[in-house]
Short mmCIF file of C-alpha atoms in Angstrom, two decimals:
data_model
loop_
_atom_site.label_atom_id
_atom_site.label_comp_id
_atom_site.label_asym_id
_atom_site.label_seq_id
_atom_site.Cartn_x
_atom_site.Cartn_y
_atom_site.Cartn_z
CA UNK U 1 -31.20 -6.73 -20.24
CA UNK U 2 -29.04 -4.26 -22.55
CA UNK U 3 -26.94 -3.11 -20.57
CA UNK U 4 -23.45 -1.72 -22.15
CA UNK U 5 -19.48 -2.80 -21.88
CA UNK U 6 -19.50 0.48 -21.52
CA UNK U 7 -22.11 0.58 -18.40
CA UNK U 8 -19.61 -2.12 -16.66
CA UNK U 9 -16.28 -0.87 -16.87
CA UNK U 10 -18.26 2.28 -14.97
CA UNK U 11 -19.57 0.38 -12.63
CA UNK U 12 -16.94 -2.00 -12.14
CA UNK U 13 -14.63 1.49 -11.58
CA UNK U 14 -16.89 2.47 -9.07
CA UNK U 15 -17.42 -0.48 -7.14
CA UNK U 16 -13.62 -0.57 -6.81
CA UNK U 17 -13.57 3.24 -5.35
CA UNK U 18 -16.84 3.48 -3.65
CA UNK U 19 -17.02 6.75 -5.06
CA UNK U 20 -18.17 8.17 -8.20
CA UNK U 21 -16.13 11.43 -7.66
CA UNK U 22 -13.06 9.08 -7.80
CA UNK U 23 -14.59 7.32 -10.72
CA UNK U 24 -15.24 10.40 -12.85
CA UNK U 25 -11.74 11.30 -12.21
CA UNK U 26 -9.89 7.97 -13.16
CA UNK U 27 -12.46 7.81 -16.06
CA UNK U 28 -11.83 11.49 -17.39
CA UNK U 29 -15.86 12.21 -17.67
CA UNK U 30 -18.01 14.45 -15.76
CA UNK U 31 -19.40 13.50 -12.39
CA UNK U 32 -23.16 13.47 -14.16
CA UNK U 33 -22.26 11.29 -17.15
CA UNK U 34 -21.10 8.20 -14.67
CA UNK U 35 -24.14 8.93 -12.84
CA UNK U 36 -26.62 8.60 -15.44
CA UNK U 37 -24.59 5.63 -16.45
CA UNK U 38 -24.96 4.50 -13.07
CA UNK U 39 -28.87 5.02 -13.27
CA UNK U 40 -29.55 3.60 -16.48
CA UNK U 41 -27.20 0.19 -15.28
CA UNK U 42 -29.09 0.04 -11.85
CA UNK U 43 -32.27 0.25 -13.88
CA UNK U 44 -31.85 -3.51 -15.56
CA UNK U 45 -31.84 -4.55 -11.82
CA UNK U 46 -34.54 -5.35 -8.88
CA UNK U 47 -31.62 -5.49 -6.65
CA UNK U 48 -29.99 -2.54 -5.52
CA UNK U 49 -26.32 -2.43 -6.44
CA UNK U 50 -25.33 0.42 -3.96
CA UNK U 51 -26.06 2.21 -1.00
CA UNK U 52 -25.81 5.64 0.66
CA UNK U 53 -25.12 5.42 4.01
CA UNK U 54 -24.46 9.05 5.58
CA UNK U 55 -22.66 10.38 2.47
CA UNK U 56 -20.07 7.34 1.74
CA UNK U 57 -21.10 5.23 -1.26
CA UNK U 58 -21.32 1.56 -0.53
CA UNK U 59 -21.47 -1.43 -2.83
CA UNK U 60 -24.52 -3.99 -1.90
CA UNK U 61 -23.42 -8.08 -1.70
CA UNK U 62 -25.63 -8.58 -4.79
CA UNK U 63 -23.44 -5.43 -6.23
CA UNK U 64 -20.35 -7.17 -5.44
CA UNK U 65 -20.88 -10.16 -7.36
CA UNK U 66 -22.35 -8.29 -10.32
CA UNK U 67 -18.92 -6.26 -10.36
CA UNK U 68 -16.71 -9.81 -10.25
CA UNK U 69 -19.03 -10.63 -13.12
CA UNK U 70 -18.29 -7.75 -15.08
CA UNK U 71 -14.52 -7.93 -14.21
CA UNK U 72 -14.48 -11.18 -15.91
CA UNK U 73 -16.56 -9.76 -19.28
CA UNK U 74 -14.16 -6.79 -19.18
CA UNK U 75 -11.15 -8.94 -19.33
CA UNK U 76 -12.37 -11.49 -21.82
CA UNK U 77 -13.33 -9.03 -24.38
CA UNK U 78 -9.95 -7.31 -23.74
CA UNK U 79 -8.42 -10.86 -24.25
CA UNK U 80 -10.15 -11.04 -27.65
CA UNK U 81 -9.18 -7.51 -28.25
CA UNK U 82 -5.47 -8.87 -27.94
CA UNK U 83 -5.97 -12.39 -29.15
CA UNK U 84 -6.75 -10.71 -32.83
CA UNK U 85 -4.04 -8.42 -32.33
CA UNK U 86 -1.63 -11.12 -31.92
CA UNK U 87 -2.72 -13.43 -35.26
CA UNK U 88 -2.26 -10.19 -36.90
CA UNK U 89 1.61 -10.48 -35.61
CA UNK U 90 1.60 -7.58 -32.96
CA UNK U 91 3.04 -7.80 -29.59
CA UNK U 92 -0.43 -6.86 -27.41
CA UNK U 93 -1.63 -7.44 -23.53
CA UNK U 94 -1.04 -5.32 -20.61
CA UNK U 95 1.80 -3.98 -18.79
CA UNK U 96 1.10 -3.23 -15.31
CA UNK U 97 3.88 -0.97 -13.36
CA UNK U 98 3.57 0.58 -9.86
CA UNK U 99 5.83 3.57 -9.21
CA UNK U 100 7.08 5.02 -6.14
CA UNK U 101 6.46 8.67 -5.83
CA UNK U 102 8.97 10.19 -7.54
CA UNK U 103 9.57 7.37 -10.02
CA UNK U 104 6.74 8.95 -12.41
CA UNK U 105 10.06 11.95 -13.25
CA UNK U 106 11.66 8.50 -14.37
CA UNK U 107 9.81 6.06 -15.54
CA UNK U 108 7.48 7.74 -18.38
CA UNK U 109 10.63 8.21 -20.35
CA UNK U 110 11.30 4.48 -20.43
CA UNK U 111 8.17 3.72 -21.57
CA UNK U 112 7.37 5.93 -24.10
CA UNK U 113 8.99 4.55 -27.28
CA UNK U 114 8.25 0.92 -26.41
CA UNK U 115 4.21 1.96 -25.86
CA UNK U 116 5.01 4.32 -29.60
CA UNK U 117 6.32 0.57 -31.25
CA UNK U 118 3.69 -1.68 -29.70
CA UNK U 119 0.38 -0.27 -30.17
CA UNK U 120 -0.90 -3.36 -29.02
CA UNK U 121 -0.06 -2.69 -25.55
CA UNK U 122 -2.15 -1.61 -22.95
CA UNK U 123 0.37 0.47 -19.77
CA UNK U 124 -1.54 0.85 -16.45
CA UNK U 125 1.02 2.65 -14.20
CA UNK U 126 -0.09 3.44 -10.23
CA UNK U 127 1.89 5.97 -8.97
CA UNK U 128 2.27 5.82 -4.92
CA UNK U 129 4.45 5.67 -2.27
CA UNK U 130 6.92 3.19 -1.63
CA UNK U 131 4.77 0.87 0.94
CA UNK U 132 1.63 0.73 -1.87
CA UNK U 133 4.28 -0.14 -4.34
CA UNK U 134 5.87 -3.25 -2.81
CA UNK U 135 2.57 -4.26 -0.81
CA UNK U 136 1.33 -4.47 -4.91
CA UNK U 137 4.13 -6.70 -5.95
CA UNK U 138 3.68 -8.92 -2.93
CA UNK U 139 0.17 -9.34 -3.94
CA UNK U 140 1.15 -10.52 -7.62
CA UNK U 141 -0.87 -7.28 -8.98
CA UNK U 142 1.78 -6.04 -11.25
CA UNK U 143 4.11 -7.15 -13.79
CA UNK U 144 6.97 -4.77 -12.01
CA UNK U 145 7.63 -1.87 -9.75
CA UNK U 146 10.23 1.28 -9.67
CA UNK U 147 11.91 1.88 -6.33
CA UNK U 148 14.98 3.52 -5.11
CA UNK U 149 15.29 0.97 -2.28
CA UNK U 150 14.87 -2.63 -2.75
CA UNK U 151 12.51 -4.27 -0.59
CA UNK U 152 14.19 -6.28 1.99
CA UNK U 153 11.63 -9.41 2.41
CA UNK U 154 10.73 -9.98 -1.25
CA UNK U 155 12.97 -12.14 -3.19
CA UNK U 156 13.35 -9.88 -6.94
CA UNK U 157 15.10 -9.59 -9.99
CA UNK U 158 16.21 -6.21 -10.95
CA UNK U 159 17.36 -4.21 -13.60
CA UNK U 160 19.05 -0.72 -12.63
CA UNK U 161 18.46 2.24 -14.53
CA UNK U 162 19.90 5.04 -13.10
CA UNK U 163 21.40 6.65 -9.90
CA UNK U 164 18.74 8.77 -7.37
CA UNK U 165 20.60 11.31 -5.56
CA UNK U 166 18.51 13.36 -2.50
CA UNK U 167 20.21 17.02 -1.85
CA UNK U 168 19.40 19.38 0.39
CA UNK U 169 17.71 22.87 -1.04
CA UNK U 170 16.28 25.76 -0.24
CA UNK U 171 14.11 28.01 -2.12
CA UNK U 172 16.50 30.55 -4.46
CA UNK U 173 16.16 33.70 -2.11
CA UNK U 174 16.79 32.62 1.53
CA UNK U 175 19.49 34.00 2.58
CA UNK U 176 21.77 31.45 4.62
CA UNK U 177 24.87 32.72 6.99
CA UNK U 178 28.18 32.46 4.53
CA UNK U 179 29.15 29.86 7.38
CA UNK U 180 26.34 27.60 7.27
CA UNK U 181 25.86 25.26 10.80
CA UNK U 182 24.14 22.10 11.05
CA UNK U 183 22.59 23.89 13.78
CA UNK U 184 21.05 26.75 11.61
CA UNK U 185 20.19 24.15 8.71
CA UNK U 186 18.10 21.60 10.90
CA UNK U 187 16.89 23.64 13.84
CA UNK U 188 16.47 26.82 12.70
CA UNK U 189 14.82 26.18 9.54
CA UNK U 190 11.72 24.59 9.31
CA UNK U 191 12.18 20.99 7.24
CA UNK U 192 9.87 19.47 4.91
CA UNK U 193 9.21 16.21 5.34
CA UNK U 194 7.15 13.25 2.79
CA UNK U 195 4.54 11.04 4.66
CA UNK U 196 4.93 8.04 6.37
CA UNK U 197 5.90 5.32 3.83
CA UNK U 198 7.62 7.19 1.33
CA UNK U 199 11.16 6.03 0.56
CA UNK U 200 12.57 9.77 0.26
CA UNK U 201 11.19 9.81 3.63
CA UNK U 202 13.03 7.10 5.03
CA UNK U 203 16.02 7.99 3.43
CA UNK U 204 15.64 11.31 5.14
CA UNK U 205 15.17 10.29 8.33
CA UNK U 206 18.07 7.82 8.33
CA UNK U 207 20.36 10.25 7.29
CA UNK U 208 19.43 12.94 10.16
CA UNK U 209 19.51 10.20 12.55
CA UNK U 210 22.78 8.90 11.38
CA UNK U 211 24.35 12.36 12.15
CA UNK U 212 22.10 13.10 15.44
CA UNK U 213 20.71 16.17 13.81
CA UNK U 214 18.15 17.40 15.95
CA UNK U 215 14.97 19.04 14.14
CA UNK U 216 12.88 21.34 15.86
CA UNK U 217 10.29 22.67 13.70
CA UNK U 218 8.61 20.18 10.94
CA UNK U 219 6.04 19.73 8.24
CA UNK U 220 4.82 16.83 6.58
CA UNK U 221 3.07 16.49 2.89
CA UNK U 222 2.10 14.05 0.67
CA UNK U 223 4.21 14.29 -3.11
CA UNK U 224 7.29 15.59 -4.00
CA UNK U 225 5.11 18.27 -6.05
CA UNK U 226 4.12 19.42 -2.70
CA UNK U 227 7.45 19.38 -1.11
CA UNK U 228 8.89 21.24 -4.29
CA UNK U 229 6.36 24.29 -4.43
CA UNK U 230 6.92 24.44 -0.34
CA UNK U 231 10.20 24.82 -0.82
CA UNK U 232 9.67 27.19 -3.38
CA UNK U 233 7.21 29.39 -1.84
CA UNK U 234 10.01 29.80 1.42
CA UNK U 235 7.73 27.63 3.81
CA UNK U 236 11.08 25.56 4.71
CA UNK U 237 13.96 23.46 3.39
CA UNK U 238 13.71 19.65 2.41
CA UNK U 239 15.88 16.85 1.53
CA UNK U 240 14.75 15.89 -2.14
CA UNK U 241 15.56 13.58 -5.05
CA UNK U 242 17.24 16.07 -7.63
CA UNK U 243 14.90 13.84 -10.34
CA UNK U 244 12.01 16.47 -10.39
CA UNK U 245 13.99 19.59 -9.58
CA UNK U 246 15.70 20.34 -13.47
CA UNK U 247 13.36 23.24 -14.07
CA UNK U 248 13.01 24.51 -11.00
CA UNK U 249 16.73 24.51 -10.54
CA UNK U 250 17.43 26.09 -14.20
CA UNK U 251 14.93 28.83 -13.50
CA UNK U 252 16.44 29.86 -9.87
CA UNK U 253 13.75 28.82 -8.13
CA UNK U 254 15.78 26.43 -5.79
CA UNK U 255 19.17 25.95 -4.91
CA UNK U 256 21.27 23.10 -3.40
CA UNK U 257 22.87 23.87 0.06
CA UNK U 258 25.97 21.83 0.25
CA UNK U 259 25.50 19.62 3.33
CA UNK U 260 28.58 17.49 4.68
CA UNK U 261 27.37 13.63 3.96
CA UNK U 262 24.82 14.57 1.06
CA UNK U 263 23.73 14.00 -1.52
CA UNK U 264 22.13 10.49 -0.79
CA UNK U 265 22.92 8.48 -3.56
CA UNK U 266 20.77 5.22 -4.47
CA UNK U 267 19.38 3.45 -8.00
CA UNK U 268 16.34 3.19 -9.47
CA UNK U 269 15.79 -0.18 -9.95
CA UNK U 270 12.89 -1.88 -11.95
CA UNK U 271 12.19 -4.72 -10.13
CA UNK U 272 9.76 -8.06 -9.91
CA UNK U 273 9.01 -11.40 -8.35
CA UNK U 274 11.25 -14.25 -9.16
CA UNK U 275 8.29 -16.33 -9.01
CA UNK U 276 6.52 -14.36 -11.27
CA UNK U 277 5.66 -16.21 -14.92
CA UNK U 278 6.19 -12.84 -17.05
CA UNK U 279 3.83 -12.20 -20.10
CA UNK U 280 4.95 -12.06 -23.66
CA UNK U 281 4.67 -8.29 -22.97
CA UNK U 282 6.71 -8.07 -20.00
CA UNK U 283 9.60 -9.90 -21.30
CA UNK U 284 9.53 -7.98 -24.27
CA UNK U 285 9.59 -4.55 -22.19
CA UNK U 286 12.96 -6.25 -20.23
CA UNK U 287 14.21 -6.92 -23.43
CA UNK U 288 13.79 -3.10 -24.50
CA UNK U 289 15.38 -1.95 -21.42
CA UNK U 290 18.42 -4.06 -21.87
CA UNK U 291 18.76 -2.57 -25.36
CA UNK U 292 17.87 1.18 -25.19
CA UNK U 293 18.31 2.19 -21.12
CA UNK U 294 21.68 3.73 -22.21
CA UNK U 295 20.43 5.72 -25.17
CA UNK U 296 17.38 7.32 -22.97
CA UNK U 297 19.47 7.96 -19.78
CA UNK U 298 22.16 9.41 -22.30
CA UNK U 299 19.41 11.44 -23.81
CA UNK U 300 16.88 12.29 -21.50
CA UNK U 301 18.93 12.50 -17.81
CA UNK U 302 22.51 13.21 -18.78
CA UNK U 303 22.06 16.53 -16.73
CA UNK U 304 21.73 14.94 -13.47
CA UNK U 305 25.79 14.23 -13.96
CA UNK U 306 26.64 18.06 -13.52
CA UNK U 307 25.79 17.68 -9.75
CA UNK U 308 28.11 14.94 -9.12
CA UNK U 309 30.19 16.93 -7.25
CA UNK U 310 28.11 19.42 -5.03
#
């Protein structure tokens, strides 16, 4: 057999999204390359590794165990990879984040000089919505997650970067009575919502609640991107994190519609098991934080201070 480490990080990708659509994409190459790959890997075996059933890609039993097995190569030759990194005196390993929605505004720019100073250090971030994010920590998958809200049942240690305030806008041109009503802003205009699960969500829904708004026309989509070029386009109002919103706020594409009780404020926290036995890597990136979080919200979010008092 010759097959390649290149051959089994492909097929180990695919056998984790049935799909080699999904795999392309996540890989960056062309549908066609991971399917020759696919081929040519397949071809070193008299066992089928996957199956078409209809159109949905399945992974046989004999492919499942073939795909543990090439976990396990993948992650020792990524533990040499770091092993020789390490005699050579650099900090190296992974650092595994998942991000809430509208955590990837935030959290790139903590992580960009730390990945710049430790080239050693391999980042895989998953960006999702808040459910994903703390069902991943439960599971011990990551080293930490970004949320606004702190899970309830999980016991965590935190570090707080910055404050998350959700506003209500509108697109730049709607034209709103000079006397706006709660009545005009919640069941006349049609309101934006995030899917189940997200935290801006929840945070939206506990705040219309909390003041018995009563919403009569609604649409729901899944990112903030979404909600953002909705708003945008005039398809409704939303209640959004102003994280996200800079440019499209500087360029008069939005504007924020004073609402009695808004904005909601909360903190992005970085958070992660108290049980957890944190890598070399990890406890380096907490001690980064705890140095430089002032210096990059100072330089890279000081604008989100001029709303304070909308």
């Amino acid at each position: 057999m010759y097959y390649t480490l290149h051959q089994l990080q492909i097929f180990l990708k695919i056998s984790e999204l049935q799909s080699i659509t999904k795999a392309s994409e996540e890989l960056h190459l062309t549908q066609p390359a991971v399917s020759i790959q696919l081929k040519k890997f397949q071809d070193q075996f008299p066992i089928p590794l996957t199956e078409v059933v209809g159109r949905q890609l399945y992974i046989t039993d004999f492919g499942k165990e073939i795909a543990q097995a090439a976990e396990r190569i993948i992650n020792q030759v990524e533990e040499i990879n770091y092993k020789t990194l390490a005699y050579q005196g650099n900090l190296s390993g992974r650092l595994k984040v998942s991000v809430v929605s509208t955590g990837k505004y935030v959290m790139p720019y903590f992580l960009s000089d730390f990945m710049t100073e430790n080239k050693g250090v391999d980042l895989i971030m998953d960006v999702t919505n808040k459910s994903k994010v703390v069902r991943s920590l439960e599971l011990n998958e990551v080293d930490f997650a970004l949320v606004s809200v702190l899970p309830e049942k999980l016991n965590v240690d935190t570090v707080e970067l910055m404050p998350n305030k959700l506003f209500y806008v509108s697109n730049y041109d709607r034209e709103l009575p000079k006397t706006i009503s709660k009545k005009h802003l919640f069941e006349k205009i049609p309101l934006i919502y995030r899917e189940p699960g997200s935290a801006t969500r929840n945070a939206m829904e506990s705040f219309i609640e909390k003041n018995r708004y009563s919403v009569n026309k609604k649409m729901e989509l899944t990112s903030n991107e979404a909600v953002k070029q909705a708003v945008i386009s005039g398809l409704g109002c939303s209640i959004m994190p102003l994280i996200g919103n800079k440019n499209a706020l500087k360029n008069n594409e939005l504007k924020i519609i004073p609402v009695k009780g808004l904005p909601i404020t909360t903190t992005w926290n970085l958070i992660w098991l108290k049980s957890k036995n944190l890598s070399p890597v990890a406890v380096a990136f907490l001690d980064y934080l705890k140095e430089r979080k002032g210096h990059i919200i100072q330089k890279k979010f000081s604008w989100i201070y001029d709303f304070e008092h909308i």
